Short mmCIF file of C-alpha atoms in Angstrom, two decimals:
data_model
loop_
_atom_site.label_atom_id
_atom_site.label_comp_id
_atom_site.label_asym_id
_atom_site.label_seq_id
_atom_site.Cartn_x
_atom_site.Cartn_y
_atom_site.Cartn_z
CA GLN A 1 3.40 6.62 -0.36
CA ALA A 2 5.92 8.46 1.36
CA SER A 3 8.07 9.07 -1.64
CA THR A 4 8.09 12.13 -1.28
CA ALA A 5 8.12 12.22 2.83
CA THR A 6 11.58 10.48 2.33
CA GLU A 7 12.09 13.86 -0.57
CA ARG A 8 11.86 15.94 2.48
CA GLY A 9 13.97 13.69 4.44
CA THR A 10 16.69 13.41 2.31
CA MET A 11 16.95 16.73 1.73
CA THR A 12 16.00 19.28 4.46
CA ASP A 13 19.38 17.97 6.64
CA GLY A 14 22.23 18.13 4.34
CA LYS A 15 23.83 15.50 6.90
CA ALA A 16 21.38 13.05 6.13
CA LYS A 17 22.14 12.38 3.10
CA THR A 18 25.86 11.04 4.36
CA SER A 19 24.38 7.91 6.23
CA PRO A 20 24.78 5.00 4.41
CA LYS A 21 22.17 3.22 1.49
CA ALA A 22 21.59 0.79 3.98
CA ILE A 23 19.75 2.85 6.94
CA LYS A 24 17.39 4.73 4.18
CA PHE A 25 16.45 0.67 3.35
CA LEU A 26 15.90 0.37 6.74
CA PHE A 27 14.33 3.52 8.20
CA GLY A 28 12.19 3.34 4.55
CA GLY A 29 10.99 0.05 6.10
CA LEU A 30 10.60 1.14 10.08
CA ALA A 31 8.44 3.96 9.14
CA GLY A 32 5.85 2.09 6.33
CA MET A 33 5.71 -1.27 9.36
CA GLY A 34 5.30 1.63 12.48
CA ALA A 35 2.90 3.00 10.22
CA THR A 36 0.45 -0.45 9.08
CA VAL A 37 -0.03 -1.03 13.25
CA PHE A 38 -2.44 1.45 12.88
CA VAL A 39 -3.90 1.07 9.63
CA GLN A 40 -4.10 -2.35 9.12
CA PRO A 41 -8.23 -2.79 9.55
CA LEU A 42 -9.25 0.03 7.48
CA ASP A 43 -6.79 -2.81 5.24
CA LEU A 44 -8.25 -5.72 5.77
CA VAL A 45 -12.06 -4.16 5.56
CA LYS A 46 -10.98 -2.98 2.33
CA ASN A 47 -9.73 -5.85 0.63
CA ARG A 48 -13.13 -7.69 2.11
CA MET A 49 -15.37 -4.62 0.63
CA GLN A 50 -14.02 -6.06 -2.24
CA LEU A 51 -14.60 -9.53 -2.60
CA SER A 52 -18.08 -8.97 -1.58
CA GLY A 53 -20.33 -9.95 -3.58
CA GLN A 54 -17.52 -12.02 -5.98
CA GLY A 55 -19.31 -12.82 -9.67
CA SER A 56 -22.87 -11.69 -8.20
CA LYS A 57 -25.05 -8.58 -7.07
CA ALA A 58 -25.71 -9.79 -4.06
CA ARG A 59 -23.21 -8.31 -1.70
CA GLU A 60 -22.57 -9.38 1.99
CA TYR A 61 -22.20 -5.73 3.13
CA LYS A 62 -23.24 -2.34 2.59
CA THR A 63 -20.77 -0.67 3.78
CA SER A 64 -17.50 -0.13 4.96
CA PHE A 65 -18.75 0.68 8.53
CA HIS A 66 -21.05 -2.58 7.87
CA ALA A 67 -18.35 -4.55 6.78
CA LEU A 68 -16.06 -3.34 9.55
CA VAL A 69 -18.83 -3.98 12.21
CA SER A 70 -20.33 -7.85 10.22
CA ILE A 71 -16.29 -8.04 11.01
CA LEU A 72 -16.21 -6.82 14.67
CA ARG A 73 -19.23 -9.37 15.74
CA ASN A 74 -17.82 -12.40 14.04
CA GLU A 75 -14.05 -11.99 14.33
CA GLY A 76 -13.61 -10.25 17.44
CA VAL A 77 -10.67 -7.37 18.17
CA ARG A 78 -8.34 -9.43 17.49
CA GLY A 79 -10.15 -9.73 13.52
CA ILE A 80 -9.93 -7.14 12.63
CA TYR A 81 -5.82 -7.55 12.75
CA THR A 82 -5.72 -10.30 10.59
CA GLY A 83 -3.34 -11.24 8.57
CA LEU A 84 -1.00 -7.78 10.57
CA SER A 85 2.25 -10.08 10.42
CA ALA A 86 1.66 -10.08 6.39
CA GLY A 87 1.35 -6.39 6.50
CA LEU A 88 3.89 -6.32 8.36
CA LEU A 89 5.70 -8.50 5.91
CA ARG A 90 4.72 -6.34 3.02
CA GLN A 91 5.52 -3.30 4.81
CA ALA A 92 9.27 -5.02 5.35
CA THR A 93 9.90 -5.76 1.94
CA TYR A 94 8.28 -3.10 -0.46
CA THR A 95 8.21 -0.39 1.31
CA THR A 96 11.90 -0.97 1.96
CA THR A 97 12.78 -1.98 -1.33
CA ARG A 98 10.94 1.40 -2.73
CA LEU A 99 11.46 3.96 -0.28
CA GLY A 100 15.30 3.20 -0.53
CA ILE A 101 15.89 3.05 -4.60
CA TYR A 102 14.22 6.51 -4.34
CA THR A 103 16.37 7.71 -2.29
CA VAL A 104 18.95 6.01 -4.02
CA LEU A 105 18.30 7.16 -7.69
CA PHE A 106 16.87 10.99 -6.00
CA GLU A 107 20.26 11.62 -5.18
CA LYS A 108 22.05 10.71 -7.98
CA MET A 109 19.74 12.67 -10.06
CA THR A 110 20.56 15.50 -7.95
CA GLY A 111 23.00 18.03 -9.10
CA ALA A 112 26.39 19.23 -8.18
CA ASP A 113 24.60 22.23 -6.61
CA GLY A 114 22.71 20.68 -5.25
CA ARG A 115 19.15 20.86 -6.62
CA PRO A 116 17.11 18.20 -6.72
CA PRO A 117 15.98 16.72 -10.25
CA ASN A 118 12.93 18.32 -12.36
CA PHE A 119 8.97 16.79 -11.07
CA LEU A 120 9.07 14.91 -14.64
CA MET A 121 12.18 13.10 -13.21
CA LYS A 122 11.38 12.41 -10.20
CA ALA A 123 8.42 11.10 -11.74
CA LEU A 124 10.03 8.29 -13.36
CA ILE A 125 12.39 8.45 -10.06
CA GLY A 126 9.14 7.32 -8.36
CA MET A 127 7.48 5.32 -10.57
CA THR A 128 10.42 2.96 -11.32
CA ALA A 129 11.02 2.84 -7.18
CA GLY A 130 7.45 1.86 -6.93
CA ALA A 131 7.97 -1.87 -9.15
CA THR A 132 10.76 -2.62 -8.67
CA GLY A 133 9.39 -2.55 -4.87
CA ALA A 134 5.83 -3.95 -5.42
CA PHE A 135 7.77 -6.98 -7.19
CA VAL A 136 9.69 -7.56 -4.15
CA GLY A 137 6.77 -6.95 -2.57
CA THR A 138 4.49 -9.80 -4.41
CA PRO A 139 4.91 -12.73 -1.60
CA ALA A 140 4.29 -10.99 1.42
CA GLU A 141 1.24 -9.05 -0.67
CA VAL A 142 -0.69 -12.60 -2.05
CA ALA A 143 -0.20 -14.11 1.53
CA LEU A 144 -2.19 -10.01 3.45
CA ILE A 145 -4.67 -10.70 0.60
CA ARG A 146 -6.26 -14.53 1.47
CA MET A 147 -5.21 -14.35 4.99
CA THR A 148 -7.64 -10.90 5.15
CA ALA A 149 -10.04 -12.97 3.25
CA ASP A 150 -10.38 -16.47 4.80
CA GLY A 151 -12.43 -15.14 7.80
CA ARG A 152 -15.56 -14.82 5.04
CA LEU A 153 -15.25 -17.84 3.71
CA PRO A 154 -17.34 -20.67 5.38
CA ALA A 155 -15.19 -22.29 8.10
CA ASP A 156 -14.72 -25.21 5.53
CA GLN A 157 -13.40 -23.47 2.24
CA ARG A 158 -11.13 -21.19 4.55
CA ARG A 159 -6.97 -22.11 4.10
CA GLY A 160 -5.83 -21.05 8.49
CA TYR A 161 -2.91 -19.99 7.99
CA THR A 162 -1.54 -18.48 10.94
CA ASN A 163 0.69 -15.76 10.37
CA VAL A 164 2.17 -14.77 6.90
CA PHE A 165 5.20 -16.90 7.09
CA ASN A 166 2.72 -20.30 7.62
CA ALA A 167 1.06 -18.93 4.23
CA LEU A 168 4.14 -18.32 2.38
CA ALA A 169 5.91 -21.89 2.90
CA ARG A 170 2.31 -23.29 2.24
CA ILE A 171 1.02 -21.97 -1.07
CA THR A 172 4.82 -22.45 -2.03
CA ARG A 173 3.71 -26.56 -1.27
CA GLU A 174 0.58 -26.40 -2.33
CA GLU A 175 0.81 -24.43 -5.27
CA GLY A 176 4.24 -24.15 -6.57
CA LEU A 177 6.46 -21.11 -6.25
CA THR A 178 5.58 -18.72 -8.82
CA THR A 179 1.68 -18.87 -6.97
CA LEU A 180 3.24 -15.95 -4.82
CA TRP A 181 3.97 -14.37 -7.05
CA ARG A 182 0.88 -14.89 -8.81
CA GLY A 183 -0.94 -10.73 -9.71
CA CYS A 184 2.92 -9.56 -10.15
CA ILE A 185 1.68 -7.72 -12.75
CA PRO A 186 -1.17 -6.11 -11.30
CA THR A 187 0.66 -5.20 -8.62
CA MET A 188 3.32 -3.73 -10.25
CA ALA A 189 0.65 -1.65 -12.61
CA ARG A 190 -1.29 -0.22 -9.80
CA ALA A 191 2.72 0.84 -8.22
CA VAL A 192 3.34 2.65 -11.04
CA VAL A 193 -0.06 4.96 -11.32
CA VAL A 194 0.09 5.02 -7.18
CA ASN A 195 3.26 6.74 -7.19
CA ALA A 196 2.62 9.06 -10.62
CA ALA A 197 -1.03 9.81 -9.18
CA GLN A 198 0.49 10.91 -6.02
CA LEU A 199 4.08 12.81 -7.34
CA ALA A 200 1.67 14.57 -8.94
CA SER A 201 -1.19 15.40 -6.29
CA TYR A 202 0.95 15.96 -3.26
CA SER A 203 2.92 18.49 -5.08
CA GLN A 204 0.69 20.36 -6.34
CA SER A 205 -1.99 20.20 -3.36
CA LYS A 206 1.10 21.33 -0.67
CA GLN A 207 1.82 24.66 -3.72
CA ALA A 208 -2.43 25.26 -3.50
CA LEU A 209 -2.13 24.72 0.44
CA LEU A 210 0.97 27.21 0.67
CA GLU A 211 0.04 29.69 -1.65
CA SER A 212 -3.98 29.93 -0.11
CA GLY A 213 -1.86 32.16 3.78
CA TYR A 214 -3.56 29.96 5.46
CA PHE A 215 -0.87 27.17 5.79
CA ASN A 216 3.05 27.24 7.27
CA ASP A 217 5.36 24.40 6.03
CA ASP A 218 4.12 21.81 8.52
CA ILE A 219 2.88 18.81 9.74
CA LEU A 220 -0.93 19.66 9.55
CA CYS A 221 -0.32 21.34 5.14
CA HIS A 222 1.02 17.94 5.32
CA PHE A 223 -1.68 16.16 6.49
CA CYS A 224 -4.51 17.87 4.29
CA ALA A 225 -2.73 17.70 1.32
CA SER A 226 -1.95 13.48 2.04
CA MET A 227 -5.46 13.42 2.40
CA ILE A 228 -6.47 15.78 -1.22
CA SER A 229 -3.82 14.04 -3.22
CA GLY A 230 -5.43 10.86 -1.51
CA LEU A 231 -9.11 11.37 -2.53
CA VAL A 232 -6.66 11.63 -6.08
CA THR A 233 -4.46 8.60 -6.27
CA THR A 234 -7.39 6.59 -4.94
CA ALA A 235 -10.18 6.82 -8.10
CA ALA A 236 -6.59 6.11 -10.17
CA SER A 237 -5.62 3.04 -8.69
CA MET A 238 -8.62 1.34 -7.23
CA PRO A 239 -9.04 -0.46 -10.90
CA VAL A 240 -6.12 -1.53 -10.59
CA ASP A 241 -6.18 -2.79 -6.89
CA ILE A 242 -9.74 -4.56 -6.93
CA VAL A 243 -7.93 -6.64 -10.44
CA LYS A 244 -5.50 -7.31 -8.02
CA THR A 245 -6.43 -8.38 -4.74
CA ARG A 246 -9.42 -11.38 -7.15
CA ILE A 247 -6.85 -12.33 -8.86
CA GLN A 248 -4.62 -13.34 -5.49
CA ASN A 249 -7.55 -14.13 -4.01
CA MET A 250 -8.44 -16.16 -7.15
CA ARG A 251 -8.73 -20.40 -6.22
CA MET A 252 -8.03 -23.00 -9.47
CA ILE A 253 -11.89 -24.46 -10.45
CA ASP A 254 -11.39 -27.65 -12.17
CA GLY A 255 -8.03 -27.01 -12.44
CA LYS A 256 -8.28 -23.56 -14.33
CA PRO A 257 -7.76 -20.82 -12.33
CA GLU A 258 -11.44 -18.71 -11.66
CA TYR A 259 -9.63 -15.61 -13.78
CA LYS A 260 -7.41 -15.97 -17.04
CA ASN A 261 -5.99 -12.49 -16.59
CA GLY A 262 -6.61 -8.96 -15.29
CA LEU A 263 -8.67 -8.03 -18.45
CA GLU A 264 -11.34 -10.92 -17.73
CA VAL A 265 -11.80 -9.25 -13.59
CA LEU A 266 -12.39 -5.90 -15.23
CA VAL A 267 -14.84 -7.19 -17.73
CA ARG A 268 -16.37 -9.19 -14.81
CA VAL A 269 -17.15 -7.42 -12.03
CA VAL A 270 -18.06 -4.76 -14.83
CA GLY A 271 -21.12 -6.96 -15.63
CA LYS A 272 -21.94 -8.63 -13.03
CA GLU A 273 -21.09 -6.20 -10.03
CA GLY A 274 -22.22 -2.82 -12.22
CA PHE A 275 -20.14 -0.74 -13.42
CA PHE A 276 -18.93 1.48 -10.05
CA SER A 277 -17.35 -1.64 -8.19
CA LEU A 278 -14.69 -1.25 -9.41
CA TRP A 279 -14.65 1.36 -6.31
CA LYS A 280 -15.85 -1.18 -3.87
CA GLY A 281 -13.91 -0.56 -0.71
CA PHE A 282 -13.36 3.40 -1.73
CA THR A 283 -13.98 4.67 1.71
CA PRO A 284 -11.17 2.13 4.37
CA TYR A 285 -9.00 2.35 1.12
CA TYR A 286 -8.81 6.03 1.49
CA ALA A 287 -9.30 6.73 4.98
CA ARG A 288 -5.72 4.13 4.98
CA LEU A 289 -3.75 6.41 2.48
CA GLY A 290 -3.58 9.95 3.79
CA PRO A 291 -2.69 8.47 7.31
CA HIS A 292 -0.28 6.17 6.16
CA THR A 293 1.53 8.59 4.17
CA VAL A 294 1.10 11.32 7.12
CA LEU A 295 2.83 8.27 9.35
CA THR A 296 5.13 6.59 7.72
CA PHE A 297 6.74 10.99 6.65
CA ILE A 298 6.25 11.31 10.83
CA PHE A 299 8.41 7.80 12.39
CA LEU A 300 11.76 8.63 9.12
CA GLU A 301 11.67 12.10 9.90
CA GLN A 302 12.07 11.23 13.54
CA MET A 303 14.12 8.09 13.08
CA ASN A 304 15.90 10.18 10.47
CA LYS A 305 16.52 12.82 13.71
CA LEU A 306 17.72 10.51 16.20
CA TYR A 307 19.55 9.17 13.68
CA LYS A 308 21.60 12.64 13.01
CA THR A 309 21.84 13.05 16.60
CA TYR A 310 23.48 10.23 18.68
CA VAL A 311 25.25 9.18 15.50
CA LEU A 312 26.53 11.73 12.75
CA ASP A 313 26.96 14.49 14.93
CA ARG A 314 28.84 12.11 17.18
#
C-alpha cells in the first residue's frame, strides 16, 4: 500500500538513498506497524463482515456499523483490538519484506542518471514485492483472521488464542506446519492485484488532482489520491480477499477441509449468499486502505528525516 510512498521517500531525499538496506526494511515495517495501531478495528470489522452469513443467507451483521456496535456491546472496547498482536506481526513480516524488496529493486532499476524506472517496470516491481511479502506474511495473516473471527463463535467453539505467538504455536502443533501457509495462493494473488491496481490508480489520481490546479504536492493531495486509489483497489481486490479470509478461517469437517480451493469458495459464496456478497466488508476495507497508506507514508517520511538528521548528516 505504501510502495508509492516508499518510492517518494527514497527519491525526494538524495542522501536517503545511501541508507543501508537493513534500515529500509526496518523503517518500512515500523511504518506499517504504526499505521496498523490506528486501523486494526477496521480490519476486525472487515473480517467479521466477510465471515458473516457463511454458508447461508442469514447474516449476523446488517452493516459494518452494526458489526462495530455489536462487537463493542458484546466484547467491549478491548474487543475491537482483538488480534492486534497478529496485525503487528503481519506488518513486521509482510510490509517489511514488501517495502524492503520494492526499495532495493527500485534502486537497482533506476538509471545511472537518476531517472526512475518506467511505469510498467514500477508495476512489475510492486507486484513482485507484494507477492513475496504476502508469502512471508501468510502465517501472521492466518493467525490474524482466526483471532479476529473468534469472538463471533459460541464460547465452546472458540479457538481462544491468547496472542499471535500462541496462535502460531498451536496451529503448528494441532494442524501441522503447512497450515500456517493455508490460503497462501489467494493471499499472494490479492497482493498482486492490490499492488497493480494501487500503483496505477494512485499515480493517475495524483496526476489528475495536481492538474486540476486545486492541489499542491502535499499531504492533502496524497490523502485524496490514496482515497480515490483505495476505492479502485478495494473493488478490484475484495473478491480475492474474501476467498483468502474464508480459506484461512476454515475448519476440518470429518477430516476434510471445508473448501477444496479458492474457486469453490467463490462458487459457494455467490450461490448461497449472492453475487454482491463478494464485496462484504467493503466499507471498513476501503476506510482502512486509504488512511493506512497515508499513515504509513507519514511515518516513513518522519523516520527517513530523523535518520538523515541524526545519522547521515553527522
